[in-house]
Structures are given as C-alpha cells and as structure tokens.
GROMACS .gro file of C-alpha atoms in nm:
model
  482
    1UNK     CA    1   4.547  -1.114   0.207
    2UNK     CA    2   4.254  -1.002   0.485
    3UNK     CA    3   4.407  -0.666   0.447
    4UNK     CA    4   4.155  -0.553   0.190
    5UNK     CA    5   3.862  -0.605   0.426
    6UNK     CA    6   3.640  -0.235   0.475
    7UNK     CA    7   3.414  -0.265   0.782
    8UNK     CA    8   3.062  -0.109   0.680
    9UNK     CA    9   2.865   0.102   0.931
   10UNK     CA   10   2.516  -0.123   0.929
   11UNK     CA   11   2.608  -0.439   1.072
   12UNK     CA   12   2.800  -0.612   1.349
   13UNK     CA   13   3.186  -0.626   1.297
   14UNK     CA   14   3.205  -1.001   1.353
   15UNK     CA   15   2.935  -1.062   1.166
   16UNK     CA   16   3.072  -0.864   0.821
   17UNK     CA   17   3.404  -1.060   0.927
   18UNK     CA   18   3.266  -1.416   0.913
   19UNK     CA   19   3.112  -1.320   0.592
   20UNK     CA   20   3.450  -1.188   0.460
   21UNK     CA   21   3.633  -1.512   0.533
   22UNK     CA   22   3.301  -1.740   0.457
   23UNK     CA   23   3.366  -1.563   0.089
   24UNK     CA   24   3.732  -1.644   0.093
   25UNK     CA   25   3.686  -1.981   0.165
   26UNK     CA   26   3.352  -2.049  -0.119
   27UNK     CA   27   3.636  -1.872  -0.354
   28UNK     CA   28   3.912  -2.146  -0.255
   29UNK     CA   29   4.095  -1.874  -0.211
   30UNK     CA   30   4.089  -2.079   0.182
   31UNK     CA   31   4.152  -2.441   0.094
   32UNK     CA   32   4.090  -2.743   0.306
   33UNK     CA   33   4.276  -2.830   0.626
   34UNK     CA   34   4.480  -2.501   0.561
   35UNK     CA   35   4.538  -2.297   0.913
   36UNK     CA   36   4.358  -1.990   0.967
   37UNK     CA   37   4.617  -1.697   1.159
   38UNK     CA   38   4.575  -1.670   1.500
   39UNK     CA   39   4.313  -1.480   1.656
   40UNK     CA   40   4.568  -1.198   1.767
   41UNK     CA   41   4.687  -1.174   1.396
   42UNK     CA   42   4.378  -1.162   1.254
   43UNK     CA   43   4.282  -0.861   1.418
   44UNK     CA   44   4.606  -0.680   1.362
   45UNK     CA   45   4.570  -0.800   0.988
   46UNK     CA   46   4.218  -0.666   0.933
   47UNK     CA   47   4.246  -0.418   1.246
   48UNK     CA   48   3.991  -0.494   1.450
   49UNK     CA   49   3.908  -0.580   1.771
   50UNK     CA   50   4.061  -0.961   1.894
   51UNK     CA   51   3.642  -1.028   2.018
   52UNK     CA   52   3.534  -0.985   1.682
   53UNK     CA   53   3.771  -1.275   1.521
   54UNK     CA   54   3.721  -1.456   1.819
   55UNK     CA   55   3.297  -1.420   1.800
   56UNK     CA   56   3.355  -1.471   1.419
   57UNK     CA   57   3.515  -1.803   1.489
   58UNK     CA   58   3.279  -1.921   1.672
   59UNK     CA   59   3.022  -1.882   1.428
   60UNK     CA   60   3.164  -1.995   1.163
   61UNK     CA   61   3.253  -2.283   1.351
   62UNK     CA   62   2.882  -2.329   1.441
   63UNK     CA   63   2.829  -2.379   1.065
   64UNK     CA   64   3.121  -2.614   1.077
   65UNK     CA   65   3.305  -2.357   0.805
   66UNK     CA   66   3.608  -2.481   1.035
   67UNK     CA   67   3.727  -2.669   1.283
   68UNK     CA   68   3.961  -2.594   1.619
   69UNK     CA   69   4.235  -2.832   1.711
   70UNK     CA   70   4.350  -2.787   2.077
   71UNK     CA   71   4.635  -2.566   2.123
   72UNK     CA   72   4.704  -2.580   1.771
   73UNK     CA   73   4.460  -2.317   1.604
   74UNK     CA   74   4.186  -2.314   1.372
   75UNK     CA   75   4.195  -2.448   1.085
   76UNK     CA   76   3.953  -2.468   0.688
   77UNK     CA   77   3.690  -2.724   0.719
   78UNK     CA   78   3.619  -2.988   0.417
   79UNK     CA   79   3.323  -2.860   0.204
   80UNK     CA   80   3.105  -3.004  -0.061
   81UNK     CA   81   3.234  -2.958  -0.366
   82UNK     CA   82   3.027  -2.724  -0.572
   83UNK     CA   83   2.895  -2.872  -0.872
   84UNK     CA   84   2.698  -2.590  -1.147
   85UNK     CA   85   2.556  -2.749  -1.437
   86UNK     CA   86   2.582  -2.550  -1.772
   87UNK     CA   87   2.462  -2.264  -1.838
   88UNK     CA   88   2.116  -2.271  -1.901
   89UNK     CA   89   1.930  -1.981  -2.043
   90UNK     CA   90   1.556  -1.963  -2.099
   91UNK     CA   91   1.319  -1.673  -2.195
   92UNK     CA   92   1.110  -1.622  -1.878
   93UNK     CA   93   0.877  -1.339  -2.091
   94UNK     CA   94   0.810  -1.620  -2.308
   95UNK     CA   95   0.659  -1.797  -1.993
   96UNK     CA   96   0.457  -1.494  -1.819
   97UNK     CA   97   0.086  -1.568  -1.830
   98UNK     CA   98  -0.139  -1.340  -1.979
   99UNK     CA   99  -0.245  -1.216  -1.591
  100UNK     CA  100   0.143  -1.147  -1.517
  101UNK     CA  101   0.234  -0.955  -1.846
  102UNK     CA  102  -0.122  -0.686  -1.788
  103UNK     CA  103  -0.021  -0.664  -1.464
  104UNK     CA  104   0.317  -0.516  -1.592
  105UNK     CA  105   0.177  -0.360  -1.866
  106UNK     CA  106  -0.038  -0.191  -1.597
  107UNK     CA  107   0.253  -0.064  -1.301
  108UNK     CA  108   0.289   0.293  -1.278
  109UNK     CA  109   0.610   0.215  -1.071
  110UNK     CA  110   0.780   0.033  -1.369
  111UNK     CA  111   0.604   0.298  -1.641
  112UNK     CA  112   0.455   0.581  -1.467
  113UNK     CA  113   0.628   0.921  -1.478
  114UNK     CA  114   0.951   0.931  -1.324
  115UNK     CA  115   1.069   1.245  -1.076
  116UNK     CA  116   1.411   1.357  -1.092
  117UNK     CA  117   1.589   1.490  -0.850
  118UNK     CA  118   1.429   1.840  -0.771
  119UNK     CA  119   1.119   1.770  -0.941
  120UNK     CA  120   0.782   1.884  -0.723
  121UNK     CA  121   0.561   1.556  -0.759
  122UNK     CA  122   0.212   1.570  -0.677
  123UNK     CA  123   0.184   1.233  -0.752
  124UNK     CA  124   0.164   1.065  -0.432
  125UNK     CA  125  -0.128   1.074  -0.182
  126UNK     CA  126   0.039   0.849   0.085
  127UNK     CA  127   0.026   1.021   0.422
  128UNK     CA  128   0.322   1.242   0.533
  129UNK     CA  129   0.582   1.058   0.727
  130UNK     CA  130   0.659   1.380   0.922
  131UNK     CA  131   0.273   1.317   1.101
  132UNK     CA  132   0.352   1.017   1.228
  133UNK     CA  133   0.346   0.960   1.597
  134UNK     CA  134   0.660   0.717   1.608
  135UNK     CA  135   0.700   0.752   2.001
  136UNK     CA  136   0.358   0.616   2.053
  137UNK     CA  137   0.397   0.311   1.788
  138UNK     CA  138   0.706   0.217   1.967
  139UNK     CA  139   0.530   0.260   2.310
  140UNK     CA  140   0.258   0.025   2.162
  141UNK     CA  141   0.559  -0.223   2.008
  142UNK     CA  142   0.683  -0.279   2.369
  143UNK     CA  143   0.365  -0.301   2.533
  144UNK     CA  144   0.216  -0.585   2.351
  145UNK     CA  145   0.576  -0.714   2.343
  146UNK     CA  146   0.567  -0.722   2.726
  147UNK     CA  147   0.220  -0.910   2.755
  148UNK     CA  148   0.307  -1.198   2.491
  149UNK     CA  149   0.603  -1.149   2.263
  150UNK     CA  150   0.702  -1.498   2.202
  151UNK     CA  151   0.303  -1.590   2.139
  152UNK     CA  152   0.364  -1.264   1.858
  153UNK     CA  153   0.663  -1.389   1.667
  154UNK     CA  154   0.506  -1.693   1.605
  155UNK     CA  155   0.244  -1.850   1.292
  156UNK     CA  156  -0.104  -1.659   1.353
  157UNK     CA  157  -0.402  -1.703   1.261
  158UNK     CA  158  -0.588  -1.660   0.870
  159UNK     CA  159  -0.908  -1.450   1.015
  160UNK     CA  160  -0.681  -1.296   1.231
  161UNK     CA  161  -0.553  -1.137   1.556
  162UNK     CA  162  -0.856  -1.152   1.753
  163UNK     CA  163  -0.812  -0.852   2.010
  164UNK     CA  164  -0.785  -0.669   1.694
  165UNK     CA  165  -1.070  -0.806   1.509
  166UNK     CA  166  -1.362  -0.723   1.803
  167UNK     CA  167  -1.124  -0.396   1.767
  168UNK     CA  168  -1.247  -0.316   1.432
  169UNK     CA  169  -1.575  -0.460   1.475
  170UNK     CA  170  -1.611  -0.228   1.794
  171UNK     CA  171  -1.510   0.099   1.561
  172UNK     CA  172  -1.742  -0.033   1.282
  173UNK     CA  173  -2.003  -0.026   1.492
  174UNK     CA  174  -1.948   0.311   1.603
  175UNK     CA  175  -1.951   0.425   1.263
  176UNK     CA  176  -2.352   0.287   1.221
  177UNK     CA  177  -2.267  -0.064   1.072
  178UNK     CA  178  -2.488  -0.287   1.199
  179UNK     CA  179  -2.275  -0.597   1.261
  180UNK     CA  180  -2.591  -0.872   1.321
  181UNK     CA  181  -2.479  -1.192   1.087
  182UNK     CA  182  -2.188  -0.973   0.982
  183UNK     CA  183  -1.808  -1.121   1.027
  184UNK     CA  184  -1.413  -0.948   1.008
  185UNK     CA  185  -1.122  -1.090   0.864
  186UNK     CA  186  -0.841  -0.873   0.841
  187UNK     CA  187  -0.592  -0.850   0.520
  188UNK     CA  188  -0.265  -0.711   0.407
  189UNK     CA  189  -0.374  -0.345   0.319
  190UNK     CA  190  -0.659  -0.273   0.062
  191UNK     CA  191  -0.514  -0.486  -0.176
  192UNK     CA  192  -0.545  -0.784  -0.067
  193UNK     CA  193  -0.871  -0.778   0.057
  194UNK     CA  194  -0.998  -0.647  -0.269
  195UNK     CA  195  -0.803  -0.990  -0.403
  196UNK     CA  196  -0.958  -1.233  -0.189
  197UNK     CA  197  -1.337  -1.120  -0.284
  198UNK     CA  198  -1.299  -1.066  -0.627
  199UNK     CA  199  -1.081  -1.458  -0.614
  200UNK     CA  200  -1.449  -1.603  -0.416
  201UNK     CA  201  -1.680  -1.452  -0.627
  202UNK     CA  202  -1.821  -1.656  -0.885
  203UNK     CA  203  -1.810  -1.511  -1.243
  204UNK     CA  204  -2.124  -1.515  -1.434
  205UNK     CA  205  -2.153  -1.224  -1.626
  206UNK     CA  206  -1.797  -1.124  -1.609
  207UNK     CA  207  -1.857  -0.746  -1.582
  208UNK     CA  208  -1.872  -0.533  -1.307
  209UNK     CA  209  -1.984  -0.173  -1.235
  210UNK     CA  210  -1.804   0.119  -1.072
  211UNK     CA  211  -1.775   0.506  -1.108
  212UNK     CA  212  -1.604   0.658  -1.350
  213UNK     CA  213  -1.353   0.752  -1.324
  214UNK     CA  214  -1.210   0.553  -0.990
  215UNK     CA  215  -0.938   0.376  -0.753
  216UNK     CA  216  -0.635   0.270  -1.036
  217UNK     CA  217  -0.540  -0.012  -0.816
  218UNK     CA  218  -0.921  -0.116  -0.835
  219UNK     CA  219  -0.912  -0.085  -1.225
  220UNK     CA  220  -0.575  -0.308  -1.260
  221UNK     CA  221  -0.717  -0.570  -0.963
  222UNK     CA  222  -1.070  -0.602  -1.161
  223UNK     CA  223  -0.888  -0.663  -1.539
  224UNK     CA  224  -0.631  -0.894  -1.389
  225UNK     CA  225  -0.941  -1.072  -1.232
  226UNK     CA  226  -1.116  -1.079  -1.626
  227UNK     CA  227  -1.371  -0.838  -1.575
  228UNK     CA  228  -1.510  -0.628  -1.791
  229UNK     CA  229  -1.553  -0.295  -1.635
  230UNK     CA  230  -1.868  -0.051  -1.725
  231UNK     CA  231  -1.794   0.317  -1.544
  232UNK     CA  232  -2.083   0.517  -1.459
  233UNK     CA  233  -2.062   0.916  -1.465
  234UNK     CA  234  -2.003   1.100  -1.161
  235UNK     CA  235  -2.181   1.437  -1.092
  236UNK     CA  236  -2.139   1.689  -0.780
  237UNK     CA  237  -2.283   1.450  -0.525
  238UNK     CA  238  -2.206   1.070  -0.670
  239UNK     CA  239  -2.273   0.877  -0.922
  240UNK     CA  240  -2.498   0.951  -1.181
  241UNK     CA  241  -2.805   0.708  -1.071
  242UNK     CA  242  -3.051   0.746  -1.379
  243UNK     CA  243  -2.704   0.628  -1.570
  244UNK     CA  244  -2.688   0.344  -1.305
  245UNK     CA  245  -3.040   0.188  -1.380
  246UNK     CA  246  -3.018   0.265  -1.751
  247UNK     CA  247  -2.692   0.034  -1.723
  248UNK     CA  248  -2.828  -0.231  -1.449
  249UNK     CA  249  -3.162  -0.277  -1.609
  250UNK     CA  250  -3.013  -0.364  -1.967
  251UNK     CA  251  -2.721  -0.651  -1.888
  252UNK     CA  252  -2.635  -0.818  -1.525
  253UNK     CA  253  -2.338  -0.784  -1.335
  254UNK     CA  254  -2.145  -0.975  -1.108
  255UNK     CA  255  -2.034  -0.679  -0.828
  256UNK     CA  256  -2.022  -0.323  -0.807
  257UNK     CA  257  -1.705  -0.140  -0.647
  258UNK     CA  258  -1.776   0.188  -0.549
  259UNK     CA  259  -1.563   0.447  -0.302
  260UNK     CA  260  -1.860   0.644  -0.185
  261UNK     CA  261  -1.617   0.874   0.050
  262UNK     CA  262  -1.365   1.065  -0.099
  263UNK     CA  263  -1.356   0.885  -0.359
  264UNK     CA  264  -1.047   0.824  -0.581
  265UNK     CA  265  -0.994   1.016  -0.813
  266UNK     CA  266  -1.248   1.292  -0.810
  267UNK     CA  267  -1.277   1.358  -0.340
  268UNK     CA  268  -1.660   1.321  -0.385
  269UNK     CA  269  -1.856   1.260  -0.105
  270UNK     CA  270  -2.231   1.051  -0.215
  271UNK     CA  271  -2.471   1.230  -0.091
  272UNK     CA  272  -2.666   1.030   0.177
  273UNK     CA  273  -2.958   1.082  -0.062
  274UNK     CA  274  -2.802   0.887  -0.317
  275UNK     CA  275  -2.635   0.610  -0.088
  276UNK     CA  276  -2.983   0.529   0.006
  277UNK     CA  277  -3.070   0.461  -0.374
  278UNK     CA  278  -2.796   0.294  -0.446
  279UNK     CA  279  -2.869   0.032  -0.211
  280UNK     CA  280  -3.218  -0.021  -0.302
  281UNK     CA  281  -3.089   0.017  -0.676
  282UNK     CA  282  -2.852  -0.299  -0.601
  283UNK     CA  283  -3.111  -0.517  -0.400
  284UNK     CA  284  -3.345  -0.442  -0.675
  285UNK     CA  285  -3.108  -0.589  -0.926
  286UNK     CA  286  -2.918  -0.806  -0.670
  287UNK     CA  287  -2.556  -0.689  -0.757
  288UNK     CA  288  -2.382  -0.715  -0.440
  289UNK     CA  289  -2.168  -0.416  -0.362
  290UNK     CA  290  -1.802  -0.402  -0.275
  291UNK     CA  291  -1.745  -0.047  -0.118
  292UNK     CA  292  -1.379   0.093  -0.048
  293UNK     CA  293  -1.381   0.256   0.310
  294UNK     CA  294  -1.043   0.455   0.140
  295UNK     CA  295  -1.029   0.829   0.366
  296UNK     CA  296  -1.375   0.834   0.507
  297UNK     CA  297  -1.153   0.992   0.821
  298UNK     CA  298  -1.025   1.265   0.646
  299UNK     CA  299  -1.291   1.459   0.672
  300UNK     CA  300  -1.229   1.848   0.708
  301UNK     CA  301  -1.601   1.966   0.726
  302UNK     CA  302  -1.966   1.915   0.703
  303UNK     CA  303  -2.181   1.606   0.863
  304UNK     CA  304  -2.050   1.255   0.901
  305UNK     CA  305  -2.164   1.062   0.657
  306UNK     CA  306  -2.223   0.706   0.734
  307UNK     CA  307  -2.041   0.417   0.478
  308UNK     CA  308  -2.307   0.219   0.279
  309UNK     CA  309  -2.263  -0.067   0.461
  310UNK     CA  310  -2.434   0.150   0.768
  311UNK     CA  311  -2.680   0.232   0.500
  312UNK     CA  312  -2.778  -0.153   0.449
  313UNK     CA  313  -2.842  -0.226   0.771
  314UNK     CA  314  -2.946  -0.577   0.843
  315UNK     CA  315  -2.875  -0.644   0.468
  316UNK     CA  316  -2.523  -0.841   0.395
  317UNK     CA  317  -2.506  -0.777  -0.009
  318UNK     CA  318  -2.251  -0.475   0.094
  319UNK     CA  319  -1.852  -0.574   0.147
  320UNK     CA  320  -1.680  -0.380   0.369
  321UNK     CA  321  -1.255  -0.300   0.249
  322UNK     CA  322  -1.122  -0.082   0.490
  323UNK     CA  323  -0.766   0.039   0.587
  324UNK     CA  324  -0.591   0.268   0.827
  325UNK     CA  325  -0.338   0.336   0.518
  326UNK     CA  326  -0.354   0.656   0.451
  327UNK     CA  327  -0.461   0.798   0.777
  328UNK     CA  328  -0.216   0.643   0.987
  329UNK     CA  329   0.133   0.397   0.851
  330UNK     CA  330   0.100   0.228   0.517
  331UNK     CA  331   0.415   0.036   0.658
  332UNK     CA  332   0.216  -0.180   0.864
  333UNK     CA  333  -0.016  -0.392   0.608
  334UNK     CA  334  -0.321  -0.407   0.812
  335UNK     CA  335  -0.659  -0.364   0.600
  336UNK     CA  336  -0.994  -0.600   0.707
  337UNK     CA  337  -1.260  -0.723   0.494
  338UNK     CA  338  -1.668  -0.707   0.711
  339UNK     CA  339  -1.876  -0.893   0.552
  340UNK     CA  340  -2.169  -1.155   0.549
  341UNK     CA  341  -2.026  -1.434   0.813
  342UNK     CA  342  -2.072  -1.726   0.512
  343UNK     CA  343  -1.869  -1.523   0.296
  344UNK     CA  344  -1.592  -1.410   0.532
  345UNK     CA  345  -1.572  -1.844   0.646
  346UNK     CA  346  -1.439  -1.854   0.243
  347UNK     CA  347  -1.236  -1.571   0.241
  348UNK     CA  348  -1.065  -1.713   0.543
  349UNK     CA  349  -0.965  -2.006   0.385
  350UNK     CA  350  -0.863  -1.853   0.106
  351UNK     CA  351  -0.668  -1.639   0.263
  352UNK     CA  352  -0.497  -1.951   0.459
  353UNK     CA  353  -0.421  -2.081   0.114
  354UNK     CA  354  -0.206  -1.769  -0.037
  355UNK     CA  355  -0.017  -1.638   0.249
  356UNK     CA  356  -0.100  -1.807   0.582
  357UNK     CA  357  -0.208  -1.547   0.772
  358UNK     CA  358  -0.130  -1.140   0.802
  359UNK     CA  359   0.190  -1.045   0.983
  360UNK     CA  360   0.062  -1.091   1.366
  361UNK     CA  361   0.347  -0.903   1.482
  362UNK     CA  362   0.190  -0.536   1.252
  363UNK     CA  363  -0.123  -0.643   1.364
  364UNK     CA  364  -0.089  -0.617   1.745
  365UNK     CA  365   0.116  -0.310   1.710
  366UNK     CA  366  -0.180  -0.127   1.530
  367UNK     CA  367  -0.383  -0.281   1.842
  368UNK     CA  368  -0.191  -0.185   2.078
  369UNK     CA  369  -0.224   0.180   1.952
  370UNK     CA  370  -0.533   0.195   1.889
  371UNK     CA  371  -0.614   0.067   2.245
  372UNK     CA  372  -0.387   0.336   2.400
  373UNK     CA  373  -0.620   0.624   2.282
  374UNK     CA  374  -0.397   0.735   2.034
  375UNK     CA  375  -0.611   0.698   1.665
  376UNK     CA  376  -0.870   0.989   1.798
  377UNK     CA  377  -0.499   1.185   1.952
  378UNK     CA  378  -0.349   1.163   1.654
  379UNK     CA  379  -0.633   1.228   1.370
  380UNK     CA  380  -0.721   1.587   1.535
  381UNK     CA  381  -0.358   1.658   1.405
  382UNK     CA  382  -0.372   1.487   1.121
  383UNK     CA  383  -0.696   1.657   0.970
  384UNK     CA  384  -0.603   2.015   1.088
  385UNK     CA  385  -0.239   1.994   0.899
  386UNK     CA  386  -0.406   1.778   0.595
  387UNK     CA  387  -0.717   2.033   0.631
  388UNK     CA  388  -0.526   2.372   0.598
  389UNK     CA  389  -0.296   2.185   0.313
  390UNK     CA  390  -0.600   2.073   0.143
  391UNK     CA  391  -0.749   2.468   0.191
  392UNK     CA  392  -0.367   2.609   0.036
  393UNK     CA  393  -0.389   2.377  -0.246
  394UNK     CA  394  -0.737   2.521  -0.323
  395UNK     CA  395  -0.680   2.820  -0.262
  396UNK     CA  396  -0.370   2.820  -0.517
  397UNK     CA  397  -0.554   2.622  -0.799
  398UNK     CA  398  -0.799   2.851  -0.804
  399UNK     CA  399  -0.550   3.173  -0.809
  400UNK     CA  400  -0.279   3.025  -1.109
  401UNK     CA  401  -0.520   2.741  -1.270
  402UNK     CA  402  -0.779   2.782  -1.600
  403UNK     CA  403  -0.983   2.480  -1.495
  404UNK     CA  404  -1.329   2.418  -1.568
  405UNK     CA  405  -1.414   2.203  -1.242
  406UNK     CA  406  -1.270   2.141  -0.914
  407UNK     CA  407  -1.377   1.839  -0.714
  408UNK     CA  408  -1.206   1.702  -0.361
  409UNK     CA  409  -1.420   1.746  -0.049
  410UNK     CA  410  -1.160   1.595   0.193
  411UNK     CA  411  -0.897   1.343   0.149
  412UNK     CA  412  -0.515   1.365   0.030
  413UNK     CA  413  -0.598   1.538  -0.344
  414UNK     CA  414  -0.789   1.773  -0.567
  415UNK     CA  415  -0.899   1.656  -0.942
  416UNK     CA  416  -0.926   1.923  -1.174
  417UNK     CA  417  -1.098   1.901  -1.503
  418UNK     CA  418  -1.041   2.128  -1.827
  419UNK     CA  419  -1.236   2.213  -2.097
  420UNK     CA  420  -1.353   1.906  -2.311
  421UNK     CA  421  -1.048   1.814  -2.591
  422UNK     CA  422  -0.753   1.969  -2.370
  423UNK     CA  423  -0.503   1.714  -2.313
  424UNK     CA  424  -0.318   1.683  -1.965
  425UNK     CA  425  -0.066   1.447  -2.104
  426UNK     CA  426   0.073   1.736  -2.334
  427UNK     CA  427   0.020   1.902  -1.999
  428UNK     CA  428   0.203   1.644  -1.815
  429UNK     CA  429   0.520   1.677  -2.070
  430UNK     CA  430   0.566   2.027  -2.033
  431UNK     CA  431   0.543   2.089  -1.647
  432UNK     CA  432   0.784   1.767  -1.674
  433UNK     CA  433   1.032   1.986  -1.798
  434UNK     CA  434   0.974   2.266  -1.600
  435UNK     CA  435   1.018   2.071  -1.279
  436UNK     CA  436   0.652   1.954  -1.200
  437UNK     CA  437   0.452   1.604  -1.258
  438UNK     CA  438   0.146   1.511  -1.163
  439UNK     CA  439  -0.134   1.233  -1.251
  440UNK     CA  440  -0.275   1.308  -1.574
  441UNK     CA  441  -0.698   1.154  -1.520
  442UNK     CA  442  -0.709   0.913  -1.787
  443UNK     CA  443  -0.549   0.645  -1.621
  444UNK     CA  444  -0.883   0.647  -1.375
  445UNK     CA  445  -1.106   0.616  -1.606
  446UNK     CA  446  -1.280   0.260  -1.715
  447UNK     CA  447  -1.345   0.357  -2.097
  448UNK     CA  448  -0.994   0.565  -2.253
  449UNK     CA  449  -1.157   0.903  -2.155
  450UNK     CA  450  -1.037   1.118  -1.903
  451UNK     CA  451  -0.762   1.309  -2.119
  452UNK     CA  452  -0.881   1.671  -2.006
  453UNK     CA  453  -0.834   1.576  -1.634
  454UNK     CA  454  -0.563   1.535  -1.377
  455UNK     CA  455  -0.483   1.425  -0.981
  456UNK     CA  456  -0.298   1.687  -0.756
  457UNK     CA  457  -0.186   1.451  -0.424
  458UNK     CA  458  -0.104   1.751  -0.196
  459UNK     CA  459  -0.015   1.589   0.135
  460UNK     CA  460   0.393   1.523   0.135
  461UNK     CA  461   0.446   1.846  -0.071
  462UNK     CA  462   0.569   2.174   0.113
  463UNK     CA  463   0.315   2.497   0.118
  464UNK     CA  464   0.627   2.667  -0.078
  465UNK     CA  465   0.610   2.425  -0.363
  466UNK     CA  466   0.236   2.350  -0.378
  467UNK     CA  467   0.274   2.713  -0.459
  468UNK     CA  468   0.496   2.700  -0.697
  469UNK     CA  469   0.436   2.351  -0.899
  470UNK     CA  470   0.050   2.516  -0.932
  471UNK     CA  471   0.198   2.838  -1.113
  472UNK     CA  472   0.369   2.650  -1.314
  473UNK     CA  473   0.090   2.378  -1.442
  474UNK     CA  474  -0.158   2.662  -1.450
  475UNK     CA  475   0.110   2.896  -1.690
  476UNK     CA  476   0.171   2.542  -1.890
  477UNK     CA  477  -0.216   2.485  -1.901
  478UNK     CA  478  -0.233   2.865  -2.062
  479UNK     CA  479  -0.010   2.856  -2.289
  480UNK     CA  480  -0.144   2.500  -2.459
  481UNK     CA  481  -0.478   2.678  -2.438
  482UNK     CA  482  -0.365   2.974  -2.608
   0.00000   0.00000   0.00000
C-alpha cells in the first residue's frame, strides 16, 4: 500500500498526495477509524518529503476526511455511505431537439477533414500564435491586477467592463462611426454577438439575406435560429447589387448579414460606392443590417475603407459586430456589438439571462493592453508578416495552380475558383492522400453551390509548406482536369 503513488509534474505534490489518499478512502481501501501512518512513515513509503505529507493531512482534515487524536495520530473519519441507484440508461440522441441535431450535423470540428500528423493544413484562418505579444500581455495583466484585482475576480456587468466600452467607442469613432444614439455591449466574441442579435429580432418573414458565399459560422447560426437564407452572388467589388435589388423587391427579409471588409471566404473588400448603395437599398426596403467587422484591421494595400455603420451616418439600421480575434488573441473571448442604444438596452438583458457577463478578467487585460498603446505596434508587425505570407501564397497559386479566379485583398486567406464543373471535394481527397488539406468552398455557399471553389488559409503555415502544399494541390488539380 502507498508505494504505487506516482508523482506527476503538473501539480503541487501535496495536492497529489491528498487526492491519492482521498481516492483510497472513497474506494474503501482505508476504513473509518483506521489509523494512518505517521507523517514520517508515510513520507518514506511514498518517497516524498515529510512537509508534503503534513500539508496533505492538513488539507484532508479541513475537508473532514480525517481527524486527529492528540498524541496518537491521524485517523480516517466516518463518511456517509455512497448510495447508488440501479443503472439508468437514456438514449440521449432521442432526447435532442432539432436545433441540437442540426448544430452537431454542421459541426466542422467533428465532421470536417482531420489532419494527420505531418499534414500541410490550409484549413485554419486563426492568427499565428508565434506573433503573439506575450510580454506586453503579461504586463497588461499585472498592471490591471495591481489597480483593481479584487474587483476583476468578482462578478461583472452584463453590458461589459466600462473602461473597455469607453475605449471601444472611441476606437469605433476613429473608424468614422457617428456614435449619436448608439451604445456598445461586450460579448464572448463575434459568435455570441450574432446569436444575441438573432435571438432578439422579431421573426416576421423568417428570411435573411447575405452574400453568397459567406461565413460558415454565420450560416450555422442563421439556420439554428430557423432562418431561410437567400444568398446574393459576389462580384470583384462586392455583392451584385442588381441581383440584391431584385430579391428585395420580391420578398421581405428580417435582416441582412454582410461581411464588407476582407469577406470570409472570398477576401473581397466592398467598394465605397457599393457600400453607399447598399445602405440606400436597405433603407428603402427597411431591412436592418448585421455587419461583421471580421478582418478590417488586416489591410495590406489601398486606402482605408470605413465600415458600413460609418456609411450609415446617424442612421440606426446597422448593427456592427466587432472582435480582435483574427488580429490579436482569440483566446481572450472578447467581442462587441455597436448598435442603436434601444437595441443594446434589450441585448443587455438577454446577455444577463444567458451568460451573466463576459469574463471581466479577459476584458480588463484587453483594455490595459490597448490602453498601453500596444495595438498599433502589434498591428504593424502582424500586417508586415501576414502581407508577406499573403503575397507569397498568391505567387505560389499563380505559379502552380490552374485556377480560373483568385480573390483576396487582405486578411488571412485566399479564395480559389476553378472552372465550373470542377469538384474540389474530389481534389481534397486526392490531396489528403498526398499530405495536404484545405477547406472546400461549398460549405460557405448558401444554396449548395460552390463545388468548384476552395479557401486557403495561410496564417499558420510555414513558407516552405505553403509552396510545397500549393504545388501538390496544383498538380492534383491538373490531373483531375486532364
């Protein structure tokens, strides 16, 4: 007994000893009123220090697991007998509602392409963690904890951490947004923001309009909320406005979901002229717009383009969803909704009912990091690296890939289209056998089309693997086209 104890490197040893002894008690190996070895004896049996055993015994006594008789030692305390019912088995799949079943069906982490060890994967559009500014994040954490550590570890406010709210309002104002009559709510990233907005809106027609293709996460959430999605085709400078106006004139829509900057998945930036016309059309047909800010900060060339909510001026028909997940640290689950103050008033109550509040600690670290002036410095470094990778990936595609169209004006990915009739699912199977995977484009399309398209995420792929992987994709594509 006791000599099967093995120390693991990831936790304090006295806690491991305490948990080991507790398991033996719960299993009945150590019985009520049984005397435990002295701290000196047990330290020798378990090959740990005597102070470790003393600390473990103190912890067990505090939990009521053992008791001490003065001058006699430590004993196992009486425990309430474990009562277990006879086995009760439910078929939980039969208990799942349609929303849960649809969420599982559309879950790419479960049903997407699995990358074997050594595979070159172009599936991710997450930022490269090697660029993360760890020293300044640590400094931001220590700075904020020194100011109000006790507050940050308690409950926060559903609307968000006020210093961060004020900072983000100023940040959005610098993007050209007129804040008159608008307010801001902090969320757990973009996805919660979209979910809250869709939960709040009245479903009149049950229809929503968006670009085709569009963000897969948005498609999932729209379908989980029961919306019928109408997709409008993309042109080189944004959505096809003639097609959009035809659809708006034919039926009513509850809202529109748009990604005007470095669109996911095409990477297209909607032109200023089309942004203005979009707002005019949505105003005429009274369709509120949910704008996904996505990759706005990852501009590699050309002039700054203001978000749609800035184009709308003092109008209140645009709901802006923002996040730094693609440029800073997605592990800090912080996003925001900027919208009419009446809408934010109701979203705040929804947020409180569902998740109480976004982690105040996460919000405060982000706030202090931004306050310390780190964002601009980090963005300069990130833009330079991602721009270099973007240009290298584009060059490799142009050299090795038999595509018909290549789009992407910035961000962390390129979108590749082959000739109509080409099947990127067949291409993926062939490439997977050769150690390369990518994201087939049909998952981004709202109408089951897009089989001839694919998305290449390059942010976390080395230069050497980018070239090697694209050569393999290009060669496989040529074989299928032959």
